[in-house]
């Protein structure tokens, strides 16, 4: 029986700076989205892969920061999950190669590689192609569910070809991602460019891959070539100036995009699988709100038991997709949703209204307070009749068929001033105070209203 392993790249404390201030005290991969740590969503997707032997998390956080979570998730999913700490950053492909002996312990036939800060439906089994072709035509399309409108290609996506790997792609128009060109018939990756300055294609790299063990040979070739280049003593000064990247990068630092995808494109080694479902990158606090909503919508089909319900009689009135931790206490007169995640030991008072927000552990939201499009940090308190929200022109609605619920300003904003309010740890917002589109750093007490400010 062929075994499969999964590797999830989680980065380290020097990465994910755009996610600050949320990642100052909590590793970004452990920040909760839809009530679960960010890394939990790709791990849960990996669990659905047939013949999965192990899941590896690779990064350069201290091991103690992941020990408790790795132990808990291994017991919950009944599958080994291990955290492997890099001694230094080795790059997205170099980190994989650094732990190659551990990854190959079970002699897997395929290796999934995922980035932790990707939000999507993770069609991993479809990428691998563990279902038969129903007829002799090359491609046949079917709709798996009219609710999510996801088009699945019923072909053996990766196994049909003898290539080294398959890349998950999505149709987007954005040059801040890797763009690629694929053969429309064979789906072979023909050309790849990382963050091009001009338009290349409307297909982008989603940061999810499946490889055969041949990927290790390819990475080794890059390292060997880089070493040979460094040892060449007859390079002219002109040639040296023309190849600064080769001289600047260490031999063991290998990037998956520039060093593997680009040079191997068009050589019948890499293929693509296009997802028709949602896809986002979780780079900023505002994107964490959006992606939390997307995962909540996905729970309708994957984990409906995690979604709360209530009609306002014996329990709070629930609108749309809402997650409430079992230890949270929510007053029956509160109205929650859509797109709300309430974490452990939260206390929600009478008449509270929550829309499009993440409420973290040990928060108290007192009577008749309103929280809209905001993140309320650990152990904070929102006073009676207070209001914490983004700018009033943001439009809120339930996620319909797993589509984003933010208006275009929220989708396109990437700076720290994006349209949300962020209240960090142990912040007290006193009664009848309004906080609009502001960031409040830890251990502050607000007794006056603020708008468009950063409270240090």
XYZ file of C-alpha atoms in Angstrom, residues 33 43 62 68 85 134 155 162 195 206 258 273 300 358 374 387 391 399 410 413 433:
21
model
C -9.734 31.256 12.746
C -4.088 19.640 9.127
C 10.835 27.304 19.442
C 1.053 21.266 23.564
C 12.444 22.976 14.027
C -15.625 7.476 -15.506
C -9.340 12.745 -13.768
C 4.666 10.989 -14.763
C 5.190 38.390 -8.417
C -2.048 28.792 -4.348
C 12.166 30.750 -8.073
C -4.823 21.504 -10.718
C -21.607 23.866 6.697
C -13.347 37.212 16.334
C -13.348 43.624 14.811
C -19.316 50.004 20.322
C -15.946 52.257 9.402
C -21.375 34.316 3.298
C -11.578 45.467 2.693
C -6.464 46.890 1.581
C -17.165 54.375 24.518
